[in-house]
Structures are given as C-alpha cells and as structure tokens.
Amino acid sequence: LRLDARPAGLPGGGRAQIVLCIDGTAVLRGPDGAGLRLRRGESAYLSAADQGITAAGQDGPAVLLHATTGPGTEREEKTATRDARSSR
C-alpha cells in the first residue's frame, strides 16, 4: 500500500492482519483516534476485532506491505482469479 498524508482504510477488515512498513513512516489509527507509528522495518499485528483501521504516511509518503488471513471477499477473489488468468 502506497500512502500519503490522507488516511486510507486498510482492506481485510474483520480478519487478522499483519502490516509491515517498508519505506517511510506510517501511522495506523483506530476509530477512537488512537495511533500507532510504524517506521521502516517495524510491523504490527491487527486482530480480527480491530476494525475501522486507517493508515497514512507521516512526514511524507510511506509504503506498507499488508497480509491477511482466510479467503478474501467475493470481489477480491474474482479480481485475483482474473489477474492470475491474464498473467498466463
């Protein structure tokens, strides 16, 4: 995920997630406004109960790698299937 200063919702709400900052500094915020800063090389685990989380770059752009568990939504699965077919 490429981030700028505008908060963006993390995909995969309702499932456990791992977020790894690979460039810049990012801030994760919950619905209550509490924040967690991730610098390059730092990561965070979000449980399935952590919903409504947003991410934004702090003091410039940031890049996060994002992984989640379980099957995606139907739309995510269709997109992944279409992309896999088109790359053959």
mmCIF file of N, CA, C and O in Angstrom:
data_model
loop_
_atom_site.group_PDB
_atom_site.id
_atom_site.type_symbol
_atom_site.label_atom_id
_atom_site.label_comp_id
_atom_site.label_asym_id
_atom_site.label_seq_id
_atom_site.Cartn_x
_atom_site.Cartn_y
_atom_site.Cartn_z
ATOM 1 N N LEU A 1 0.839 -1.172 0.000
ATOM 2 C CA LEU A 1 0.000 0.000 0.000
ATOM 3 C C LEU A 1 0.888 1.240 0.000
ATOM 4 O O LEU A 1 1.726 1.399 0.882
ATOM 5 N N ARG A 2 0.709 2.098 -0.983
ATOM 6 C CA ARG A 2 1.449 3.368 -1.025
ATOM 7 C C ARG A 2 0.584 4.427 -0.354
ATOM 8 O O ARG A 2 -0.567 4.611 -0.725
ATOM 9 N N LEU A 3 1.146 5.095 0.618
ATOM 10 C CA LEU A 3 0.385 6.042 1.425
ATOM 11 C C LEU A 3 0.930 7.456 1.291
ATOM 12 O O LEU A 3 2.134 7.657 1.152
ATOM 13 N N ASP A 4 0.017 8.414 1.376
ATOM 14 C CA ASP A 4 0.405 9.808 1.540
ATOM 15 C C ASP A 4 -0.214 10.273 2.850
ATOM 16 O O ASP A 4 -0.582 9.455 3.682
ATOM 17 N N ALA A 5 -0.348 11.564 3.039
ATOM 18 C CA ALA A 5 -0.846 12.087 4.317
ATOM 19 C C ALA A 5 -2.345 11.851 4.534
ATOM 20 O O ALA A 5 -2.822 11.966 5.661
ATOM 21 N N ARG A 6 -3.069 11.510 3.458
ATOM 22 C CA ARG A 6 -4.506 11.272 3.613
ATOM 23 C C ARG A 6 -4.765 9.873 4.156
ATOM 24 O O ARG A 6 -4.263 8.898 3.597
ATOM 25 N N PRO A 7 -5.553 9.740 5.222
ATOM 26 C CA PRO A 7 -5.851 8.416 5.772
ATOM 27 C C PRO A 7 -6.590 7.549 4.754
ATOM 28 O O PRO A 7 -7.498 8.010 4.072
ATOM 29 N N ALA A 8 -6.178 6.291 4.681
ATOM 30 C CA ALA A 8 -6.819 5.307 3.807
ATOM 31 C C ALA A 8 -7.182 4.094 4.644
ATOM 32 O O ALA A 8 -6.398 3.663 5.499
ATOM 33 N N GLY A 9 -8.366 3.550 4.417
ATOM 34 C CA GLY A 9 -8.782 2.361 5.150
ATOM 35 C C GLY A 9 -7.965 1.150 4.719
ATOM 36 O O GLY A 9 -7.625 1.006 3.553
ATOM 37 N N LEU A 10 -7.643 0.292 5.683
ATOM 38 C CA LEU A 10 -6.937 -0.935 5.354
ATOM 39 C C LEU A 10 -7.933 -1.969 4.849
ATOM 40 O O LEU A 10 -8.992 -2.146 5.440
ATOM 41 N N PRO A 11 -7.618 -2.676 3.769
ATOM 42 C CA PRO A 11 -8.504 -3.743 3.311
ATOM 43 C C PRO A 11 -8.429 -4.922 4.279
ATOM 44 O O PRO A 11 -7.485 -5.036 5.055
ATOM 45 N N GLY A 12 -9.410 -5.794 4.241
ATOM 46 C CA GLY A 12 -9.358 -7.010 5.050
ATOM 47 C C GLY A 12 -9.933 -6.875 6.433
ATOM 48 O O GLY A 12 -9.630 -7.679 7.309
ATOM 49 N N GLY A 13 -10.796 -5.875 6.671
ATOM 50 C CA GLY A 13 -11.416 -5.718 7.983
ATOM 51 C C GLY A 13 -12.176 -6.974 8.389
ATOM 52 O O GLY A 13 -12.746 -7.660 7.562
ATOM 53 N N GLY A 14 -12.146 -7.302 9.654
ATOM 54 C CA GLY A 14 -12.834 -8.480 10.149
ATOM 55 C C GLY A 14 -11.974 -9.735 10.087
ATOM 56 O O GLY A 14 -12.431 -10.815 10.420
ATOM 57 N N ARG A 15 -10.714 -9.594 9.647
ATOM 58 C CA ARG A 15 -9.776 -10.713 9.611
ATOM 59 C C ARG A 15 -8.461 -10.267 10.246
ATOM 60 O O ARG A 15 -8.126 -9.087 10.227
ATOM 61 N N ALA A 16 -7.712 -11.217 10.786
ATOM 62 C CA ALA A 16 -6.398 -10.886 11.345
ATOM 63 C C ALA A 16 -5.513 -10.350 10.222
ATOM 64 O O ALA A 16 -5.627 -10.780 9.073
ATOM 65 N N GLN A 17 -4.638 -9.398 10.571
ATOM 66 C CA GLN A 17 -3.796 -8.757 9.568
ATOM 67 C C GLN A 17 -2.408 -8.496 10.135
ATOM 68 O O GLN A 17 -2.248 -8.283 11.331
ATOM 69 N N ILE A 18 -1.417 -8.496 9.241
ATOM 70 C CA ILE A 18 -0.059 -8.077 9.577
ATOM 71 C C ILE A 18 0.288 -6.937 8.631
ATOM 72 O O ILE A 18 0.041 -7.033 7.423
ATOM 73 N N VAL A 19 0.841 -5.871 9.187
ATOM 74 C CA VAL A 19 1.232 -4.708 8.395
ATOM 75 C C VAL A 19 2.719 -4.468 8.655
ATOM 76 O O VAL A 19 3.146 -4.409 9.805
ATOM 77 N N LEU A 20 3.506 -4.341 7.579
ATOM 78 C CA LEU A 20 4.943 -4.110 7.674
ATOM 79 C C LEU A 20 5.284 -2.841 6.907
ATOM 80 O O LEU A 20 4.953 -2.729 5.725
ATOM 81 N N CYS A 21 5.919 -1.891 7.564
ATOM 82 C CA CYS A 21 6.341 -0.656 6.911
ATOM 83 C C CYS A 21 7.688 -0.912 6.239
ATOM 84 O O CYS A 21 8.643 -1.298 6.907
ATOM 85 N N ILE A 22 7.739 -0.726 4.906
ATOM 86 C CA ILE A 22 8.988 -0.969 4.182
ATOM 87 C C ILE A 22 9.640 0.323 3.683
ATOM 88 O O ILE A 22 10.753 0.281 3.173
ATOM 89 N N ASP A 23 8.945 1.450 3.825
ATOM 90 C CA ASP A 23 9.535 2.727 3.426
ATOM 91 C C ASP A 23 8.815 3.864 4.132
ATOM 92 O O ASP A 23 7.587 3.848 4.255
ATOM 93 N N GLY A 24 9.546 4.840 4.590
ATOM 94 C CA GLY A 24 8.948 5.998 5.249
ATOM 95 C C GLY A 24 8.451 5.668 6.645
ATOM 96 O O GLY A 24 8.890 4.710 7.276
ATOM 97 N N THR A 25 7.518 6.482 7.108
ATOM 98 C CA THR A 25 6.876 6.297 8.407
ATOM 99 C C THR A 25 5.374 6.383 8.199
ATOM 100 O O THR A 25 4.882 7.309 7.554
ATOM 101 N N ALA A 26 4.654 5.420 8.746
ATOM 102 C CA ALA A 26 3.199 5.383 8.626
ATOM 103 C C ALA A 26 2.565 5.447 10.002
ATOM 104 O O ALA A 26 3.186 5.072 11.007
ATOM 105 N N VAL A 27 1.332 5.913 10.043
ATOM 106 C CA VAL A 27 0.566 5.924 11.284
ATOM 107 C C VAL A 27 -0.728 5.158 11.046
ATOM 108 O O VAL A 27 -1.472 5.454 10.112
ATOM 109 N N LEU A 28 -0.964 4.148 11.896
ATOM 110 C CA LEU A 28 -2.223 3.420 11.892
ATOM 111 C C LEU A 28 -3.107 4.046 12.959
ATOM 112 O O LEU A 28 -2.636 4.338 14.057
ATOM 113 N N ARG A 29 -4.384 4.269 12.637
ATOM 114 C CA ARG A 29 -5.314 4.854 13.612
ATOM 115 C C ARG A 29 -6.582 4.031 13.685
ATOM 116 O O ARG A 29 -7.104 3.592 12.667
ATOM 117 N N GLY A 30 -7.066 3.870 14.908
ATOM 118 C CA GLY A 30 -8.337 3.203 15.135
ATOM 119 C C GLY A 30 -9.467 4.208 15.111
ATOM 120 O O GLY A 30 -9.239 5.421 15.060
ATOM 121 N N PRO A 31 -10.701 3.717 15.165
ATOM 122 C CA PRO A 31 -11.864 4.604 15.143
ATOM 123 C C PRO A 31 -11.891 5.600 16.305
ATOM 124 O O PRO A 31 -12.479 6.664 16.202
ATOM 125 N N ASP A 32 -11.206 5.254 17.401
ATOM 126 C CA ASP A 32 -11.173 6.141 18.566
ATOM 127 C C ASP A 32 -10.103 7.225 18.436
ATOM 128 O O ASP A 32 -9.943 8.060 19.314
ATOM 129 N N GLY A 33 -9.321 7.191 17.334
ATOM 130 C CA GLY A 33 -8.287 8.196 17.111
ATOM 131 C C GLY A 33 -6.918 7.816 17.646
ATOM 132 O O GLY A 33 -5.939 8.504 17.378
ATOM 133 N N ALA A 34 -6.837 6.716 18.415
ATOM 134 C CA ALA A 34 -5.540 6.278 18.941
ATOM 135 C C ALA A 34 -4.652 5.858 17.786
ATOM 136 O O ALA A 34 -5.108 5.231 16.834
ATOM 137 N N GLY A 35 -3.370 6.234 17.842
ATOM 138 C CA GLY A 35 -2.465 5.959 16.736
ATOM 139 C C GLY A 35 -1.281 5.099 17.123
ATOM 140 O O GLY A 35 -0.875 5.039 18.280
ATOM 141 N N LEU A 36 -0.745 4.407 16.120
ATOM 142 C CA LEU A 36 0.458 3.608 16.264
ATOM 143 C C LEU A 36 1.379 3.966 15.109
ATOM 144 O O LEU A 36 1.007 3.813 13.947
ATOM 145 N N ARG A 37 2.574 4.467 15.420
ATOM 146 C CA ARG A 37 3.531 4.857 14.382
ATOM 147 C C ARG A 37 4.391 3.656 14.023
ATOM 148 O O ARG A 37 4.924 2.972 14.897
ATOM 149 N N LEU A 38 4.541 3.410 12.722
ATOM 150 C CA LEU A 38 5.418 2.361 12.217
ATOM 151 C C LEU A 38 6.497 3.004 11.356
ATOM 152 O O LEU A 38 6.197 3.658 10.364
ATOM 153 N N ARG A 39 7.737 2.823 11.752
ATOM 154 C CA ARG A 39 8.861 3.287 10.945
ATOM 155 C C ARG A 39 9.335 2.132 10.069
ATOM 156 O O ARG A 39 8.970 0.979 10.293
ATOM 157 N N ARG A 40 10.161 2.451 9.090
ATOM 158 C CA ARG A 40 10.688 1.430 8.187
ATOM 159 C C ARG A 40 11.252 0.253 8.987
ATOM 160 O O ARG A 40 12.035 0.448 9.923
ATOM 161 N N GLY A 41 10.781 -0.961 8.637
ATOM 162 C CA GLY A 41 11.230 -2.174 9.315
ATOM 163 C C GLY A 41 10.356 -2.601 10.476
ATOM 164 O O GLY A 41 10.514 -3.707 10.988
ATOM 165 N N GLU A 42 9.418 -1.759 10.896
ATOM 166 C CA GLU A 42 8.531 -2.111 12.008
ATOM 167 C C GLU A 42 7.226 -2.689 11.465
ATOM 168 O O GLU A 42 6.807 -2.373 10.361
ATOM 169 N N SER A 43 6.596 -3.521 12.296
ATOM 170 C CA SER A 43 5.352 -4.169 11.872
ATOM 171 C C SER A 43 4.325 -4.132 12.994
ATOM 172 O O SER A 43 4.648 -3.837 14.137
ATOM 173 N N ALA A 44 3.100 -4.455 12.617
ATOM 174 C CA ALA A 44 2.015 -4.511 13.599
ATOM 175 C C ALA A 44 1.102 -5.675 13.256
ATOM 176 O O ALA A 44 0.906 -5.999 12.075
ATOM 177 N N TYR A 45 0.574 -6.308 14.275
ATOM 178 C CA TYR A 45 -0.436 -7.354 14.124
ATOM 179 C C TYR A 45 -1.777 -6.756 14.509
ATOM 180 O O TYR A 45 -1.898 -6.114 15.554
ATOM 181 N N LEU A 46 -2.774 -6.940 13.670
ATOM 182 C CA LEU A 46 -4.131 -6.481 13.959
ATOM 183 C C LEU A 46 -5.021 -7.702 14.060
ATOM 184 O O LEU A 46 -5.059 -8.519 13.139
ATOM 185 N N SER A 47 -5.727 -7.842 15.157
ATOM 186 C CA SER A 47 -6.623 -8.989 15.311
ATOM 187 C C SER A 47 -7.888 -8.772 14.478
ATOM 188 O O SER A 47 -8.155 -7.665 13.998
ATOM 189 N N ALA A 48 -8.678 -9.817 14.337
ATOM 190 C CA ALA A 48 -9.928 -9.716 13.585
ATOM 191 C C ALA A 48 -10.878 -8.705 14.237
ATOM 192 O O ALA A 48 -11.732 -8.138 13.559
ATOM 193 N N ALA A 49 -10.709 -8.459 15.520
ATOM 194 C CA ALA A 49 -11.567 -7.500 16.223
ATOM 195 C C ALA A 49 -11.189 -6.050 15.920
ATOM 196 O O ALA A 49 -11.981 -5.144 16.168
ATOM 197 N N ASP A 50 -9.990 -5.827 15.392
ATOM 198 C CA ASP A 50 -9.532 -4.469 15.061
ATOM 199 C C ASP A 50 -10.126 -4.059 13.719
ATOM 200 O O ASP A 50 -9.631 -4.464 12.670
ATOM 201 N N GLN A 51 -11.183 -3.270 13.753
ATOM 202 C CA GLN A 51 -11.849 -2.856 12.525
ATOM 203 C C GLN A 51 -11.853 -1.339 12.433
ATOM 204 O O GLN A 51 -11.685 -0.643 13.421
ATOM 205 N N GLY A 52 -12.027 -0.838 11.222
ATOM 206 C CA GLY A 52 -12.054 0.604 11.017
ATOM 207 C C GLY A 52 -10.683 1.238 11.127
ATOM 208 O O GLY A 52 -10.551 2.422 11.448
ATOM 209 N N ILE A 53 -9.622 0.476 10.861
ATOM 210 C CA ILE A 53 -8.255 0.980 10.962
ATOM 211 C C ILE A 53 -7.897 1.741 9.681
ATOM 212 O O ILE A 53 -8.171 1.271 8.578
ATOM 213 N N THR A 54 -7.286 2.901 9.841
ATOM 214 C CA THR A 54 -6.800 3.659 8.694
ATOM 215 C C THR A 54 -5.285 3.779 8.793
ATOM 216 O O THR A 54 -4.704 3.623 9.863
ATOM 217 N N ALA A 55 -4.658 4.052 7.648
ATOM 218 C CA ALA A 55 -3.210 4.231 7.592
ATOM 219 C C ALA A 55 -2.902 5.469 6.773
ATOM 220 O O ALA A 55 -3.591 5.769 5.798
ATOM 221 N N ALA A 56 -1.869 6.194 7.166
ATOM 222 C CA ALA A 56 -1.438 7.392 6.435
ATOM 223 C C ALA A 56 0.066 7.541 6.591
ATOM 224 O O ALA A 56 0.652 7.084 7.579
ATOM 225 N N GLY A 57 0.681 8.172 5.602
ATOM 226 C CA GLY A 57 2.095 8.494 5.707
ATOM 227 C C GLY A 57 2.283 9.653 6.673
ATOM 228 O O GLY A 57 1.430 10.528 6.784
ATOM 229 N N GLN A 58 3.384 9.643 7.390
ATOM 230 C CA GLN A 58 3.698 10.729 8.319
ATOM 231 C C GLN A 58 4.989 11.390 7.847
ATOM 232 O O GLN A 58 5.968 10.693 7.582
ATOM 233 N N ASP A 59 4.977 12.701 7.724
ATOM 234 C CA ASP A 59 6.161 13.446 7.273
ATOM 235 C C ASP A 59 6.622 12.996 5.883
ATOM 236 O O ASP A 59 7.806 12.901 5.622
ATOM 237 N N GLY A 60 5.661 12.663 5.014
ATOM 238 C CA GLY A 60 5.978 12.223 3.662
ATOM 239 C C GLY A 60 5.321 10.895 3.346
ATOM 240 O O GLY A 60 4.602 10.334 4.164
ATOM 241 N N PRO A 61 5.582 10.382 2.145
ATOM 242 C CA PRO A 61 4.954 9.123 1.755
ATOM 243 C C PRO A 61 5.509 7.944 2.535
ATOM 244 O O PRO A 61 6.616 8.009 3.088
ATOM 245 N N ALA A 62 4.733 6.857 2.561
ATOM 246 C CA ALA A 62 5.141 5.609 3.207
ATOM 247 C C ALA A 62 4.612 4.448 2.376
ATOM 248 O O ALA A 62 3.652 4.607 1.626
ATOM 249 N N VAL A 63 5.256 3.302 2.534
ATOM 250 C CA VAL A 63 4.810 2.091 1.846
ATOM 251 C C VAL A 63 4.669 0.983 2.881
ATOM 252 O O VAL A 63 5.585 0.726 3.671
ATOM 253 N N LEU A 64 3.498 0.329 2.862
ATOM 254 C CA LEU A 64 3.219 -0.788 3.760
ATOM 255 C C LEU A 64 2.990 -2.052 2.951
ATOM 256 O O LEU A 64 2.357 -2.009 1.892
ATOM 257 N N LEU A 65 3.495 -3.179 3.466
ATOM 258 C CA LEU A 65 3.083 -4.486 2.975
ATOM 259 C C LEU A 65 1.988 -4.948 3.917
ATOM 260 O O LEU A 65 2.081 -4.764 5.133
ATOM 261 N N HIS A 66 0.966 -5.567 3.358
ATOM 262 C CA HIS A 66 -0.221 -5.911 4.122
ATOM 263 C C HIS A 66 -0.596 -7.349 3.810
ATOM 264 O O HIS A 66 -0.678 -7.738 2.649
ATOM 265 N N ALA A 67 -0.781 -8.167 4.843
ATOM 266 C CA ALA A 67 -1.203 -9.550 4.663
ATOM 267 C C ALA A 67 -2.374 -9.826 5.591
ATOM 268 O O ALA A 67 -2.440 -9.292 6.700
ATOM 269 N N THR A 68 -3.289 -10.650 5.124
ATOM 270 C CA THR A 68 -4.446 -11.004 5.935
ATOM 271 C C THR A 68 -4.703 -12.493 5.825
ATOM 272 O O THR A 68 -4.143 -13.166 4.954
ATOM 273 N N THR A 69 -5.537 -13.014 6.690
ATOM 274 C CA THR A 69 -5.820 -14.444 6.735
ATOM 275 C C THR A 69 -7.123 -14.771 6.029
ATOM 276 O O THR A 69 -7.958 -13.893 5.807
ATOM 277 N N GLY A 70 -7.273 -16.021 5.727
ATOM 278 C CA GLY A 70 -8.539 -16.524 5.215
ATOM 279 C C GLY A 70 -8.865 -16.050 3.815
ATOM 280 O O GLY A 70 -8.135 -15.269 3.218
ATOM 281 N N PRO A 71 -9.982 -16.535 3.320
ATOM 282 C CA PRO A 71 -10.395 -16.133 1.970
ATOM 283 C C PRO A 71 -10.811 -14.671 1.944
ATOM 284 O O PRO A 71 -11.291 -14.132 2.935
ATOM 285 N N GLY A 72 -10.587 -14.047 0.801
ATOM 286 C CA GLY A 72 -10.991 -12.650 0.627
ATOM 287 C C GLY A 72 -12.482 -12.548 0.372
ATOM 288 O O GLY A 72 -13.200 -13.543 0.370
ATOM 289 N N THR A 73 -12.923 -11.332 0.176
ATOM 290 C CA THR A 73 -14.309 -11.138 -0.199
ATOM 291 C C THR A 73 -14.510 -11.701 -1.593
ATOM 292 O O THR A 73 -13.555 -11.961 -2.329
ATOM 293 N N GLU A 74 -15.734 -11.885 -1.991
ATOM 294 C CA GLU A 74 -16.021 -12.414 -3.319
ATOM 295 C C GLU A 74 -15.393 -11.531 -4.390
ATOM 296 O O GLU A 74 -14.816 -12.022 -5.357
ATOM 297 N N ARG A 75 -15.458 -10.233 -4.211
ATOM 298 C CA ARG A 75 -14.870 -9.314 -5.193
ATOM 299 C C ARG A 75 -13.356 -9.473 -5.255
ATOM 300 O O ARG A 75 -12.764 -9.511 -6.330
ATOM 301 N N GLU A 76 -12.691 -9.582 -4.078
ATOM 302 C CA GLU A 76 -11.243 -9.773 -4.055
ATOM 303 C C GLU A 76 -10.859 -11.076 -4.747
ATOM 304 O O GLU A 76 -9.889 -11.142 -5.486
ATOM 305 N N GLU A 77 -11.635 -12.155 -4.519
ATOM 306 C CA GLU A 77 -11.342 -13.441 -5.121
ATOM 307 C C GLU A 77 -11.512 -13.387 -6.632
ATOM 308 O O GLU A 77 -10.696 -13.932 -7.374
ATOM 309 N N LYS A 78 -12.555 -12.724 -7.113
ATOM 310 C CA LYS A 78 -12.758 -12.597 -8.559
ATOM 311 C C LYS A 78 -11.629 -11.804 -9.203
ATOM 312 O O LYS A 78 -11.146 -12.161 -10.265
ATOM 313 N N THR A 79 -11.191 -10.737 -8.547
ATOM 314 C CA THR A 79 -10.094 -9.925 -9.072
ATOM 315 C C THR A 79 -8.811 -10.739 -9.122
ATOM 316 O O THR A 79 -8.090 -10.721 -10.117
ATOM 317 N N ALA A 80 -8.523 -11.493 -8.061
ATOM 318 C CA ALA A 80 -7.305 -12.310 -8.020
ATOM 319 C C ALA A 80 -7.344 -13.382 -9.102
ATOM 320 O O ALA A 80 -6.340 -13.643 -9.772
ATOM 321 N N THR A 81 -8.502 -14.007 -9.303
ATOM 322 C CA THR A 81 -8.643 -15.033 -10.334
ATOM 323 C C THR A 81 -8.450 -14.423 -11.710
ATOM 324 O O THR A 81 -7.718 -14.972 -12.544
ATOM 325 N N ARG A 82 -9.067 -13.288 -11.973
ATOM 326 C CA ARG A 82 -8.930 -12.617 -13.265
ATOM 327 C C ARG A 82 -7.477 -12.231 -13.517
ATOM 328 O O ARG A 82 -6.932 -12.449 -14.599
ATOM 329 N N ASP A 83 -6.803 -11.677 -12.501
ATOM 330 C CA ASP A 83 -5.410 -11.270 -12.654
ATOM 331 C C ASP A 83 -4.508 -12.479 -12.908
ATOM 332 O O ASP A 83 -3.589 -12.401 -13.721
ATOM 333 N N ALA A 84 -4.774 -13.584 -12.236
ATOM 334 C CA ALA A 84 -3.958 -14.791 -12.430
ATOM 335 C C ALA A 84 -4.134 -15.320 -13.858
ATOM 336 O O ALA A 84 -3.165 -15.738 -14.484
ATOM 337 N N ARG A 85 -5.348 -15.288 -14.362
ATOM 338 C CA ARG A 85 -5.602 -15.769 -15.727
ATOM 339 C C ARG A 85 -4.932 -14.876 -16.759
ATOM 340 O O ARG A 85 -4.393 -15.348 -17.743
ATOM 341 N N SER A 86 -4.964 -13.581 -16.533
ATOM 342 C CA SER A 86 -4.393 -12.650 -17.515
ATOM 343 C C SER A 86 -2.875 -12.655 -17.522
ATOM 344 O O SER A 86 -2.247 -12.234 -18.482
ATOM 345 N N SER A 87 -2.254 -13.161 -16.458
ATOM 346 C CA SER A 87 -0.793 -13.178 -16.404
ATOM 347 C C SER A 87 -0.202 -14.435 -17.037
ATOM 348 O O SER A 87 0.993 -14.578 -17.144
ATOM 349 N N ARG A 88 -1.056 -15.348 -17.492
ATOM 350 C CA ARG A 88 -0.568 -16.603 -18.116
ATOM 351 C C ARG A 88 -0.131 -16.372 -19.521
ATOM 352 O O ARG A 88 -0.463 -15.578 -20.253
#
